[in-house]
CSV table of N, CA and C in Angstrom, one decimal:
chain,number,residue,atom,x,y,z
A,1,UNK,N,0.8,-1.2,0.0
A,1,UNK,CA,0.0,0.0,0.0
A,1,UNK,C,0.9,1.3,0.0
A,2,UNK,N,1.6,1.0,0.6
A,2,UNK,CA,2.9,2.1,0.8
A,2,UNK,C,3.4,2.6,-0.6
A,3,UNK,N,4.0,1.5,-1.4
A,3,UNK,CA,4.4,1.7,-2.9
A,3,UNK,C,3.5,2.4,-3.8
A,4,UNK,N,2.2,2.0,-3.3
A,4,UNK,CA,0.9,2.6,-4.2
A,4,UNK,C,0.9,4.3,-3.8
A,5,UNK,N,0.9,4.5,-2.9
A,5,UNK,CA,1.1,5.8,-2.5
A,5,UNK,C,2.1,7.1,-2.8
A,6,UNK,N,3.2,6.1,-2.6
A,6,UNK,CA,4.8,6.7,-3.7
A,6,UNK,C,4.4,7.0,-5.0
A,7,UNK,N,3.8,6.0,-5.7
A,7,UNK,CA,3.5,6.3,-6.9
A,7,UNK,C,2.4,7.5,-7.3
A,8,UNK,N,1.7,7.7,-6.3
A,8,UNK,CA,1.0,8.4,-6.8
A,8,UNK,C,0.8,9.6,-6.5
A,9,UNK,N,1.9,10.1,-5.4
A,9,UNK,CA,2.6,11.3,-4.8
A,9,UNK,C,3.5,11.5,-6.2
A,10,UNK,N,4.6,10.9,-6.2
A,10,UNK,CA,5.4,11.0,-7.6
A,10,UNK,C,4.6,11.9,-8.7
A,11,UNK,N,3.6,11.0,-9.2
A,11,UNK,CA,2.2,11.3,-10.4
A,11,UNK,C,2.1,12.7,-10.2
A,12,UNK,N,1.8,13.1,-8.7
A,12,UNK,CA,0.9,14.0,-9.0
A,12,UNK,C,2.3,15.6,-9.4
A,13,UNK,N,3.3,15.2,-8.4
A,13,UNK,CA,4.7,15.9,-8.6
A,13,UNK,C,4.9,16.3,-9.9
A,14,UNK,N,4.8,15.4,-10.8
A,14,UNK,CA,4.9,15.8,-12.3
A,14,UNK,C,3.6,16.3,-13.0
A,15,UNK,N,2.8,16.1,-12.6
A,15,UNK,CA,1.5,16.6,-13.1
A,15,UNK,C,1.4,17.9,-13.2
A,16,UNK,N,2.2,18.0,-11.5
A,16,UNK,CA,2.3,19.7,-11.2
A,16,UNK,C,3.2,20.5,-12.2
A,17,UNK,N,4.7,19.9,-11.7
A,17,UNK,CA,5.8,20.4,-13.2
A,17,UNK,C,5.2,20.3,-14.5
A,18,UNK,N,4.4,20.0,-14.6
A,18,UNK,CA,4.1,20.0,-16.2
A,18,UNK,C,2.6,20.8,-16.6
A,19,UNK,N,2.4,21.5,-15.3
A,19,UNK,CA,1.0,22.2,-15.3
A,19,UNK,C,-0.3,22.0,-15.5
A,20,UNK,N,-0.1,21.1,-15.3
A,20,UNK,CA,-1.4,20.1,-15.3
A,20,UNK,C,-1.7,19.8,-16.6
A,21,UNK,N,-0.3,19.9,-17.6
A,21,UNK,CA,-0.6,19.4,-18.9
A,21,UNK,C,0.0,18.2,-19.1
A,22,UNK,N,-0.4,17.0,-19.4
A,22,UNK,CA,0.1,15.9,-19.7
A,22,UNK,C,0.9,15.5,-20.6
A,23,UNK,N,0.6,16.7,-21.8
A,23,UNK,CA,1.9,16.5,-23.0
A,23,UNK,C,2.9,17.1,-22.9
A,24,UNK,N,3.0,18.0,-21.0
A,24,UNK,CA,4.2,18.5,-21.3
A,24,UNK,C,5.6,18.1,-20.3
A,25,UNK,N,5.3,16.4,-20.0
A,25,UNK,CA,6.1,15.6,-19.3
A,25,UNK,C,6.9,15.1,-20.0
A,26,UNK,N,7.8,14.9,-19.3
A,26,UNK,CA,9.0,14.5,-20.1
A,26,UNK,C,9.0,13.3,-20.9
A,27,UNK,N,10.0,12.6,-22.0
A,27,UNK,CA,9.5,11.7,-22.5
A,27,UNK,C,9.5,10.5,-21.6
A,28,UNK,N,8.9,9.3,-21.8
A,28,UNK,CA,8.7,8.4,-21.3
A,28,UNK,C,8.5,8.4,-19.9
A,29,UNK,N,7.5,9.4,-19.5
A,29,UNK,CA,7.3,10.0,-18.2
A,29,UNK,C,6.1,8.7,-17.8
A,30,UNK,N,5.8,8.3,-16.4
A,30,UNK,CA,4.6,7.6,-16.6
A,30,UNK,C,3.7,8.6,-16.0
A,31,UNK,N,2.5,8.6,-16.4
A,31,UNK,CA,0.9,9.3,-15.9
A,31,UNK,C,0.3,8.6,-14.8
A,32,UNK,N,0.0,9.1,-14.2
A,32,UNK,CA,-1.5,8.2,-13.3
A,32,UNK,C,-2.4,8.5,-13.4
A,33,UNK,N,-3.3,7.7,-13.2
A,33,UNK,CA,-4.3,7.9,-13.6
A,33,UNK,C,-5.5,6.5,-13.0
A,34,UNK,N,-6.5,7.1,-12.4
A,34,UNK,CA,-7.0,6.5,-11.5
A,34,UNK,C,-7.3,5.1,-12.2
A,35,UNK,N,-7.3,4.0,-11.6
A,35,UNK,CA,-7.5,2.0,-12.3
A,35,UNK,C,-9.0,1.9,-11.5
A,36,UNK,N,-9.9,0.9,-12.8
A,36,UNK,CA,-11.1,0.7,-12.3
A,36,UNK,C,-10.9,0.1,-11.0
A,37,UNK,N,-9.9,-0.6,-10.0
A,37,UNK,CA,-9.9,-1.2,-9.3
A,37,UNK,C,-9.4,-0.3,-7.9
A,38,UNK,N,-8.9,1.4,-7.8
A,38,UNK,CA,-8.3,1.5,-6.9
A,38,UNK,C,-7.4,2.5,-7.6
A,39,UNK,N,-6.2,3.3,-6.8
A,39,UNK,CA,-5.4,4.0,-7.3
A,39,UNK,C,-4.3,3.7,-7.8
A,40,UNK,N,-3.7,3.1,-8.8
A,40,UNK,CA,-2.5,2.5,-9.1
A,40,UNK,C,-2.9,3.1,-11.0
A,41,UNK,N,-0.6,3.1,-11.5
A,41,UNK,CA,-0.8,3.7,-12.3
A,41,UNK,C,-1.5,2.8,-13.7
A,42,UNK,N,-2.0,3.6,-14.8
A,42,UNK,CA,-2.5,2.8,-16.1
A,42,UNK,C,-2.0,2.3,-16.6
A,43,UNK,N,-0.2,2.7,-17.0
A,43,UNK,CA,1.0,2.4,-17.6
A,43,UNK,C,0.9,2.6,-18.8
A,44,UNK,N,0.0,3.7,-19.3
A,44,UNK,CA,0.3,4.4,-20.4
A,44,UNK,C,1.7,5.1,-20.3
A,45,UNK,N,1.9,5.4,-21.3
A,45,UNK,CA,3.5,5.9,-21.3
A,45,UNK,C,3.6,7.7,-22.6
A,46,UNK,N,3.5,8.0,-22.0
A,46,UNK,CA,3.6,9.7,-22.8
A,46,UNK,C,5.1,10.1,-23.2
A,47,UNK,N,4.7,9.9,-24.9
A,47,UNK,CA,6.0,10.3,-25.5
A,47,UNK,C,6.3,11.9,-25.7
A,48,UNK,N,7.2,12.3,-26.6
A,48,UNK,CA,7.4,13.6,-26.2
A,48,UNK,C,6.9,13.9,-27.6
A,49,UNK,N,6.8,15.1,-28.1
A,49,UNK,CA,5.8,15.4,-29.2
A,49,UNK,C,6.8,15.3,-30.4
A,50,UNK,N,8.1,15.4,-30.5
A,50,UNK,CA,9.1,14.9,-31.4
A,50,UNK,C,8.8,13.2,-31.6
A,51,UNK,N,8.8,13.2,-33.7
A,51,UNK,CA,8.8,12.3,-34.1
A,51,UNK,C,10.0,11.7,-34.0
A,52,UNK,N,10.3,9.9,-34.4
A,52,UNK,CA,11.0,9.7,-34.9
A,52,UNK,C,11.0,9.3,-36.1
A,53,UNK,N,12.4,9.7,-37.1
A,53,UNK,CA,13.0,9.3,-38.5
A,53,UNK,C,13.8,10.4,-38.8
A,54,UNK,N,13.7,10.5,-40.4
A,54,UNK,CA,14.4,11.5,-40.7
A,54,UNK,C,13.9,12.5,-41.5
A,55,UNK,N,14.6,13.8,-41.9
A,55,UNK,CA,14.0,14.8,-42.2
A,55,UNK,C,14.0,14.7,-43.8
A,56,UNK,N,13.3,15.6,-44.4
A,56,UNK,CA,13.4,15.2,-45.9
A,56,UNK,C,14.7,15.8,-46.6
A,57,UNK,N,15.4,17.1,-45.6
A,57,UNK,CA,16.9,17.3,-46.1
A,57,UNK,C,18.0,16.6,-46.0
A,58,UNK,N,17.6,15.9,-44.8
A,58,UNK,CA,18.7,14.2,-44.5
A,58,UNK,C,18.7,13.6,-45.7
A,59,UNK,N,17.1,12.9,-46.1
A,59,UNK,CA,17.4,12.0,-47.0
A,59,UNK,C,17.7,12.5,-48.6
A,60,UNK,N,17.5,13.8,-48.7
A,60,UNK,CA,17.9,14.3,-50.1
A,60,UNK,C,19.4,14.3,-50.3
A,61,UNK,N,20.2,14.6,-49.0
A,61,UNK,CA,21.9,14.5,-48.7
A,61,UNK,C,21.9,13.3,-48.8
A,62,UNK,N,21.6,12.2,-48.5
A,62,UNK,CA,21.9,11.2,-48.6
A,62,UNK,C,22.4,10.6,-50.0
A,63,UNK,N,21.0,10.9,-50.2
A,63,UNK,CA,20.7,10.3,-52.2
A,63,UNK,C,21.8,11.3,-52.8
A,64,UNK,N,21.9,12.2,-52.6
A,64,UNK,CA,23.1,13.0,-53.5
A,64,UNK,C,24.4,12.1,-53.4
A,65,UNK,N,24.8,11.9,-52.5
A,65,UNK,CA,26.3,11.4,-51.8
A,65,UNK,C,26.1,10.2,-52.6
A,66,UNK,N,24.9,9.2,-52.4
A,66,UNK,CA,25.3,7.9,-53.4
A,66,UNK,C,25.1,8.1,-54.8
A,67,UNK,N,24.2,9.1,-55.2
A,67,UNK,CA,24.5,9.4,-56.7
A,67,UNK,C,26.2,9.4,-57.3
A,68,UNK,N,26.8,10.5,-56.2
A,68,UNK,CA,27.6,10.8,-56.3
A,68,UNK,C,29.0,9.5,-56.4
A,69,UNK,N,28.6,8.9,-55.5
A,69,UNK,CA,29.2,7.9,-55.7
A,69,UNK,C,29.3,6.8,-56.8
A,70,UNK,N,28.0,6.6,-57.4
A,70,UNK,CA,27.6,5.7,-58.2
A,70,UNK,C,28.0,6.2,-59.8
A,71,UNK,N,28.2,7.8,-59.6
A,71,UNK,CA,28.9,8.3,-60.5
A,71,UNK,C,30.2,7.9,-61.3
A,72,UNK,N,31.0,7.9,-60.1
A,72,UNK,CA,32.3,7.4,-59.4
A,72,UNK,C,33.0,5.9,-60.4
A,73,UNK,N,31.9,5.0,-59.5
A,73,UNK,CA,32.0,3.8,-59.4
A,73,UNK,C,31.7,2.4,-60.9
A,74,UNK,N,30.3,3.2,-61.3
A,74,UNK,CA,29.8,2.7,-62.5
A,74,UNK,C,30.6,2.9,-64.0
A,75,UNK,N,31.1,3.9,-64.2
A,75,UNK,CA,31.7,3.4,-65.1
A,75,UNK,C,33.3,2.7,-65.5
A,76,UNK,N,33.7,2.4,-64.2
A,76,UNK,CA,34.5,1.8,-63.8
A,76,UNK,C,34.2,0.0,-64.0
A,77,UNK,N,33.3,0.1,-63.7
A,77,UNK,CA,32.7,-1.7,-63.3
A,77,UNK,C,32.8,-1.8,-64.9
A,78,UNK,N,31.7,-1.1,-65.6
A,78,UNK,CA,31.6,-1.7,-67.2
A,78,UNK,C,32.6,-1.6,-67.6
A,79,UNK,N,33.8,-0.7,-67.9
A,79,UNK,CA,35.4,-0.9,-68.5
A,79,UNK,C,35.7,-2.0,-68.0
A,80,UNK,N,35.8,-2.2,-66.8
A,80,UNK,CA,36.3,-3.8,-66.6
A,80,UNK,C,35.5,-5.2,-66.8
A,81,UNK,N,34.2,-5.4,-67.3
A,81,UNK,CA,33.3,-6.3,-67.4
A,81,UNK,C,34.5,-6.5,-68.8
A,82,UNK,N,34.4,-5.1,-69.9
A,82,UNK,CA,34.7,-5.3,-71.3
A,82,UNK,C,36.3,-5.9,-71.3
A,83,UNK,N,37.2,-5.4,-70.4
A,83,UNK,CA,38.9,-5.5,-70.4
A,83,UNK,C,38.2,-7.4,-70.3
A,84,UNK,N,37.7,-7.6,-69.1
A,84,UNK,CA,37.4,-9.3,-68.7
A,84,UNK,C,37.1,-10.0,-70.1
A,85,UNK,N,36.0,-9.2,-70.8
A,85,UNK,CA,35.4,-9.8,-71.7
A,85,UNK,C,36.9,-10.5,-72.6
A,86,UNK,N,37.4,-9.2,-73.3
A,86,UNK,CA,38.7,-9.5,-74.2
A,86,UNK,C,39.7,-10.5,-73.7
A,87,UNK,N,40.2,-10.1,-72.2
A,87,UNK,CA,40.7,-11.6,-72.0
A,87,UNK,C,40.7,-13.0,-72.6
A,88,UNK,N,39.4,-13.0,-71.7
A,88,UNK,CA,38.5,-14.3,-71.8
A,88,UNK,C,38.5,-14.4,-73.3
A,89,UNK,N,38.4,-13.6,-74.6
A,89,UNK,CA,38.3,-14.0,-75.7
A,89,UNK,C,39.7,-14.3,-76.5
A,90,UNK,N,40.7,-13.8,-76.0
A,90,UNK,CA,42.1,-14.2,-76.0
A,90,UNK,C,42.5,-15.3,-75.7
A,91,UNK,N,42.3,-16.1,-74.7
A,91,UNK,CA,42.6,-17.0,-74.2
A,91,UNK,C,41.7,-18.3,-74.6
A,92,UNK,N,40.5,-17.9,-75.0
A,92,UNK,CA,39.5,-19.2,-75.7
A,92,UNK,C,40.5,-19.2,-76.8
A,93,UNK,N,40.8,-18.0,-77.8
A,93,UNK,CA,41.7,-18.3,-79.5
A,93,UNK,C,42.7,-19.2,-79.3
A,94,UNK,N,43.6,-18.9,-78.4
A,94,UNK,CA,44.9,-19.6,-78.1
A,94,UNK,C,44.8,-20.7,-77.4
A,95,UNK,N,43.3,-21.4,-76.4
A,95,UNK,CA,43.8,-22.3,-76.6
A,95,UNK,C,43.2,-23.2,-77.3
A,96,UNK,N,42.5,-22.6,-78.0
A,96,UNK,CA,41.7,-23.3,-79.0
A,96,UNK,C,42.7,-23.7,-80.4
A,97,UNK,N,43.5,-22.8,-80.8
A,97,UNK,CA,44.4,-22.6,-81.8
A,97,UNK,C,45.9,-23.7,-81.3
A,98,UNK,N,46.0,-23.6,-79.6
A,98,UNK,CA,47.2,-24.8,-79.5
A,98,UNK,C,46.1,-26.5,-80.0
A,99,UNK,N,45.1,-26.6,-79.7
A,99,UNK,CA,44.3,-27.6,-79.6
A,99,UNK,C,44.4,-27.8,-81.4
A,100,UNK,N,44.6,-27.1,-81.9
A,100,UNK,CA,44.3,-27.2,-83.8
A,100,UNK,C,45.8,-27.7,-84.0
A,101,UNK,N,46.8,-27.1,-83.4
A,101,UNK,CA,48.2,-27.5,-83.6
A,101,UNK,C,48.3,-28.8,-83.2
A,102,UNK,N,47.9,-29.3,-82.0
A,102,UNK,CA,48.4,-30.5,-81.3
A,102,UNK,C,47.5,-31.6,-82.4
A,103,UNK,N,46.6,-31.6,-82.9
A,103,UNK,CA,45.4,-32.5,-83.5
A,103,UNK,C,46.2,-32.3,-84.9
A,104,UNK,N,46.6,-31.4,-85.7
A,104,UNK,CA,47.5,-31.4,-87.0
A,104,UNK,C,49.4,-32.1,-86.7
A,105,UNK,N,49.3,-31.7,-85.2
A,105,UNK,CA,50.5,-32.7,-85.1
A,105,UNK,C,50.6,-33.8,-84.8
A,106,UNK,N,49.2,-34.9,-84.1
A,106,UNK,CA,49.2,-36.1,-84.1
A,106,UNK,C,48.4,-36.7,-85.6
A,107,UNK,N,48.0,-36.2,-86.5
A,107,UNK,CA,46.9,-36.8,-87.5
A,107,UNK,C,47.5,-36.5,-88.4
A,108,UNK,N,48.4,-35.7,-89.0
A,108,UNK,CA,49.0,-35.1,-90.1
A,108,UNK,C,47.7,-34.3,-91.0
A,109,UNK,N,47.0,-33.7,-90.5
A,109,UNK,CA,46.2,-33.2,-90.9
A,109,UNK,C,45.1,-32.4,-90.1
A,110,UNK,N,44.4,-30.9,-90.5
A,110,UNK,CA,43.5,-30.5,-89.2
A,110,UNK,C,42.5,-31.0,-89.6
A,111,UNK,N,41.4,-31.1,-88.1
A,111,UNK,CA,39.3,-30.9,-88.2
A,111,UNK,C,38.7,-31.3,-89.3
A,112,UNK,N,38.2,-31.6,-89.5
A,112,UNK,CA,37.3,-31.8,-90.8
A,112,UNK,C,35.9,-30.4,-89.9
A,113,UNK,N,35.8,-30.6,-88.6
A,113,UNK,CA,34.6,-29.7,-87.9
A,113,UNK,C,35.7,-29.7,-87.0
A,114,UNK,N,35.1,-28.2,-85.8
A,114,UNK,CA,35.1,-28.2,-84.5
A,114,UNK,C,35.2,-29.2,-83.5
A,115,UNK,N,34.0,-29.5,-83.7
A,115,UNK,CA,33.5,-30.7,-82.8
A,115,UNK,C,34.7,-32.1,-82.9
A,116,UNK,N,35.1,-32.2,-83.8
A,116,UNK,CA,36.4,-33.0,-83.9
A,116,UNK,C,37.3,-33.3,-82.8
A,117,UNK,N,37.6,-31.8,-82.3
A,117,UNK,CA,38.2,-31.4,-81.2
A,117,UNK,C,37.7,-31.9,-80.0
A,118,UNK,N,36.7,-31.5,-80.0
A,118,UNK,CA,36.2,-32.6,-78.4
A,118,UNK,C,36.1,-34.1,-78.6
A,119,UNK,N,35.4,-34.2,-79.4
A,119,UNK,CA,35.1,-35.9,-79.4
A,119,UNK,C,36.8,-36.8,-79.6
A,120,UNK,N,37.6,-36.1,-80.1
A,120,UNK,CA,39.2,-36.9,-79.5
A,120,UNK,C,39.9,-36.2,-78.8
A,121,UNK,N,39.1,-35.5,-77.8
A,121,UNK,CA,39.8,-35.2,-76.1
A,121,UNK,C,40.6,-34.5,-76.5
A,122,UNK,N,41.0,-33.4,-77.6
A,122,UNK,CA,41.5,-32.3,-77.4
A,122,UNK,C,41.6,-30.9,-76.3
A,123,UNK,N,39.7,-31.1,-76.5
A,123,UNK,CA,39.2,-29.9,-76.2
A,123,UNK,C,37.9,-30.4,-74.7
A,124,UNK,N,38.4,-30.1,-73.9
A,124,UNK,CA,36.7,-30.4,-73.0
A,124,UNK,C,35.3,-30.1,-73.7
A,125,UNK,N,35.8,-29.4,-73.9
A,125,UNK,CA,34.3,-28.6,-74.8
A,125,UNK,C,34.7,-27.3,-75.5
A,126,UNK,N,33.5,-27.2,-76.5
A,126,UNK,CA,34.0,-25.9,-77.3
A,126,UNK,C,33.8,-24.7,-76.9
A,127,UNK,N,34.9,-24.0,-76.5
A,127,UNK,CA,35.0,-22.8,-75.8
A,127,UNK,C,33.8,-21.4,-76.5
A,128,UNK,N,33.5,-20.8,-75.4
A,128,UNK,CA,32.3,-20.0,-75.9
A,128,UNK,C,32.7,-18.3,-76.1
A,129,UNK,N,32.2,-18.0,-77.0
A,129,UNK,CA,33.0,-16.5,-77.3
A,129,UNK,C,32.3,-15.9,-76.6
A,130,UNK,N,33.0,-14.9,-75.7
A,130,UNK,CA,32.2,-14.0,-74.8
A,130,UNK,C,31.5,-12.9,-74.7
A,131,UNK,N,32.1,-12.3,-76.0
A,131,UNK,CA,31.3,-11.5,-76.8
A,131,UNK,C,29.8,-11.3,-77.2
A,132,UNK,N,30.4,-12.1,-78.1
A,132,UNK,CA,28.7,-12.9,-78.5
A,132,UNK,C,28.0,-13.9,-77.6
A,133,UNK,N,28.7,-14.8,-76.4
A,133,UNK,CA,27.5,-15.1,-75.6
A,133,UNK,C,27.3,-16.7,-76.2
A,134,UNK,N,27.9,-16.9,-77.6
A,134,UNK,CA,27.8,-18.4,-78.2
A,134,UNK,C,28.9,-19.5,-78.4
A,135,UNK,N,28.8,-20.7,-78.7
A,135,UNK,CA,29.9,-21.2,-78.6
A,135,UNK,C,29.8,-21.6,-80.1
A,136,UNK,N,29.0,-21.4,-81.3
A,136,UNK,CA,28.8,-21.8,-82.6
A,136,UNK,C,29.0,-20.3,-83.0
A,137,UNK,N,29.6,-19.4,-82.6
A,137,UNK,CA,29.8,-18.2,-83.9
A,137,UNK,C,30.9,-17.7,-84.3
A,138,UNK,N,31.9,-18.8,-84.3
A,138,UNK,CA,33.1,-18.7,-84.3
A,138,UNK,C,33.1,-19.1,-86.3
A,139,UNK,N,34.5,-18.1,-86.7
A,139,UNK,CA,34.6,-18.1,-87.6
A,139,UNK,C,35.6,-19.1,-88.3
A,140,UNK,N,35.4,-20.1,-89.2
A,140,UNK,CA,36.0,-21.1,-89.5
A,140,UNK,C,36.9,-20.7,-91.0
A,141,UNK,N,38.7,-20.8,-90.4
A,141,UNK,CA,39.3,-20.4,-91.6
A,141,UNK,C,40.3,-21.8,-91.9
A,142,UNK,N,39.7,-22.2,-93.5
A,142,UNK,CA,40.0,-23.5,-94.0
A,142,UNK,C,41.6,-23.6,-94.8
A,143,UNK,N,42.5,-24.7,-94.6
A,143,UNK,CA,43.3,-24.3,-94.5
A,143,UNK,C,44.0,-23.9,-96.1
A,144,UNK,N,45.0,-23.2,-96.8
A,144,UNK,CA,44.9,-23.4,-98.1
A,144,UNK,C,44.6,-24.6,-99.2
A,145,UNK,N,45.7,-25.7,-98.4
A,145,UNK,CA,45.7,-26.8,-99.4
A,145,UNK,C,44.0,-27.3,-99.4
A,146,UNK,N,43.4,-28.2,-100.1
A,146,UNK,CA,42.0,-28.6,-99.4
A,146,UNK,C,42.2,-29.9,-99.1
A,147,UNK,N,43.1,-30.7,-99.1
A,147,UNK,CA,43.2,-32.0,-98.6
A,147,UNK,C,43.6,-32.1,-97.4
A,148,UNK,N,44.2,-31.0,-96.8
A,148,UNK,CA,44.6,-30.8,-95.2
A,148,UNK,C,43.7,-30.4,-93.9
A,149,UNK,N,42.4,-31.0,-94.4
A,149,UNK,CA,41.1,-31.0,-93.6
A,149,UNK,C,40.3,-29.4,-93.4
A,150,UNK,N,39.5,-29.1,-92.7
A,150,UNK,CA,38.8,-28.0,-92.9
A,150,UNK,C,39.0,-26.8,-91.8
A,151,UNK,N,39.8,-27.0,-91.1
A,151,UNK,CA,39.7,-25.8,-89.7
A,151,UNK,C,41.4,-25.9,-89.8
A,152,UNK,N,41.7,-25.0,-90.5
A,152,UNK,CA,43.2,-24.3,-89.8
A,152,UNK,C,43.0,-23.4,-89.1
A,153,UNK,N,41.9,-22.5,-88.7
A,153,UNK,CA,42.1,-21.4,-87.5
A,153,UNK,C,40.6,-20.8,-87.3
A,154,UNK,N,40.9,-20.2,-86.0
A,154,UNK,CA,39.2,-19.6,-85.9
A,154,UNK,C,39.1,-18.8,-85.3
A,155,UNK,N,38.3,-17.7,-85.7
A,155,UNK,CA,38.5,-16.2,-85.7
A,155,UNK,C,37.3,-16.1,-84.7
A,156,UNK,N,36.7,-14.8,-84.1
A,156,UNK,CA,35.9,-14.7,-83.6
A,156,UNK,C,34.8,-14.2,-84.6
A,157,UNK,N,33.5,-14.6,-83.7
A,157,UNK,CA,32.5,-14.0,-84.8
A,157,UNK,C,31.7,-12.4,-84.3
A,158,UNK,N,32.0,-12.1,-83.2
A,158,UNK,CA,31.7,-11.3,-83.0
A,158,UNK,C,32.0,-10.0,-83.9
A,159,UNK,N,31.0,-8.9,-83.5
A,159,UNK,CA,30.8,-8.0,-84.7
A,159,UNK,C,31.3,-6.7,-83.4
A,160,UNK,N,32.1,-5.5,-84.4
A,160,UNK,CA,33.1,-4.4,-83.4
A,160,UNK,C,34.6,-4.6,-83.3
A,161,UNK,N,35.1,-3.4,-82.5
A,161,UNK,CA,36.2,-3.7,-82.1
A,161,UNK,C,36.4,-3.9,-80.6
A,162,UNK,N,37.7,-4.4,-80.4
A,162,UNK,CA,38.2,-4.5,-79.1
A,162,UNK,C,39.0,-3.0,-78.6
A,163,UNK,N,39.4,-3.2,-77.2
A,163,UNK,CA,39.8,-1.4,-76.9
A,163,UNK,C,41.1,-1.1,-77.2
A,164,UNK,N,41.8,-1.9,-78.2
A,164,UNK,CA,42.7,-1.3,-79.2
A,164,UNK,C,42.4,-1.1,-80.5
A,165,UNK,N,41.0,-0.7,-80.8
A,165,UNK,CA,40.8,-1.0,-82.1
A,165,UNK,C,40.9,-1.6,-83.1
A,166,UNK,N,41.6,-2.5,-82.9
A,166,UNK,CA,41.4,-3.4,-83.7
A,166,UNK,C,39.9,-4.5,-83.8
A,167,UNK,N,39.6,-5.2,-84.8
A,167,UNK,CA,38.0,-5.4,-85.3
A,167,UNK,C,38.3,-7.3,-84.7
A,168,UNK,N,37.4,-7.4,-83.6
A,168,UNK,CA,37.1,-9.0,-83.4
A,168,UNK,C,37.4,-9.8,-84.3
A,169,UNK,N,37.0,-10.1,-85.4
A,169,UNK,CA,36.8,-10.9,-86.2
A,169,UNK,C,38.7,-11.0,-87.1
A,170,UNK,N,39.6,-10.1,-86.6
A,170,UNK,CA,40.7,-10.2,-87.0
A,170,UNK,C,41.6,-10.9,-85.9
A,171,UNK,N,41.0,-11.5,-85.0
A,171,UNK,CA,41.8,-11.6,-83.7
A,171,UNK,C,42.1,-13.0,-83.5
């Protein structure tokens, strides 16, 4: 009974500091307020009239700063997607081109097809131009003689140049 009384001495202490206005108690102040059962508090909880989040000049600084950054950042990413690409298409030619050598140095003769290549374990599989996204657009150059089978070399089929200008299809 004692504690109920604290509490409600307390109540009224702030009720007074706040002038008998309820909104103007500190935040997470408790109120009292009389219980169907007797004097004890309701446990409503009174916040202070400040929202929370953020203001709409915060989040406009915000969005600038990552614009700003994304400015930065983005055209960096796509230069290097393209540098990756050309790699990657350098290294399909060559080792596709040692695989045409080793097959003309065990058979005395290249390919009649591609697929040649795989099916006697030259090749795991036929490497895909990256360019183009296909593993069939590669350009098939036959070799002079025509009895020396049909794939002396293979070019890419991709259409453009690489970032030395020079044109795909010469590479």
């Amino acid at each position: 009974m004692v504690t109920i009384e604290r509490r409600e001495a307390r109540g009224e202490k702030q009720k007074a500091r706040a002038g008998g206005n309820p909104s103007r108690l500190r935040a997470g102040a408790r109120a009292f307020c009389p219980a169907p059962g007797g004097d004890a508090p309701c446990g409503h909880t009174l916040h202070a009239s400040r929202r929370e989040g953020f203001t709409l000049v915060e989040l406009l600084v915000v969005m600038a700063i990552i614009s700003m950054l994304l400015t930065l950042a983005v055209p960096r990413y796509f230069g290097s997607v393209e540098r990756s690409k050309e790699a990657v298409l350098r290294e399909n030619l060559s080792v596709t081109r040692q695989a045409l050598d080793k097959y003309y140095g065990d058979n005395g003769r290249y390919p009649d097809a591609l697929d040649a290549l795989v099916s006697r374990k030259y090749l795991r599989s036929l490497p895909q131009d990256p360019i183009t996204g296909k593993n069939d657009s590669w350009i098939i150059v036959p070799p002079e003689t025509p009895g020396k089978g049909a794939v002396l070399d293979i070019r890419s089929g991709a259409s453009g140049n690489g970032r030395d200008g020079s044109p795909y299809k010469e590479w």
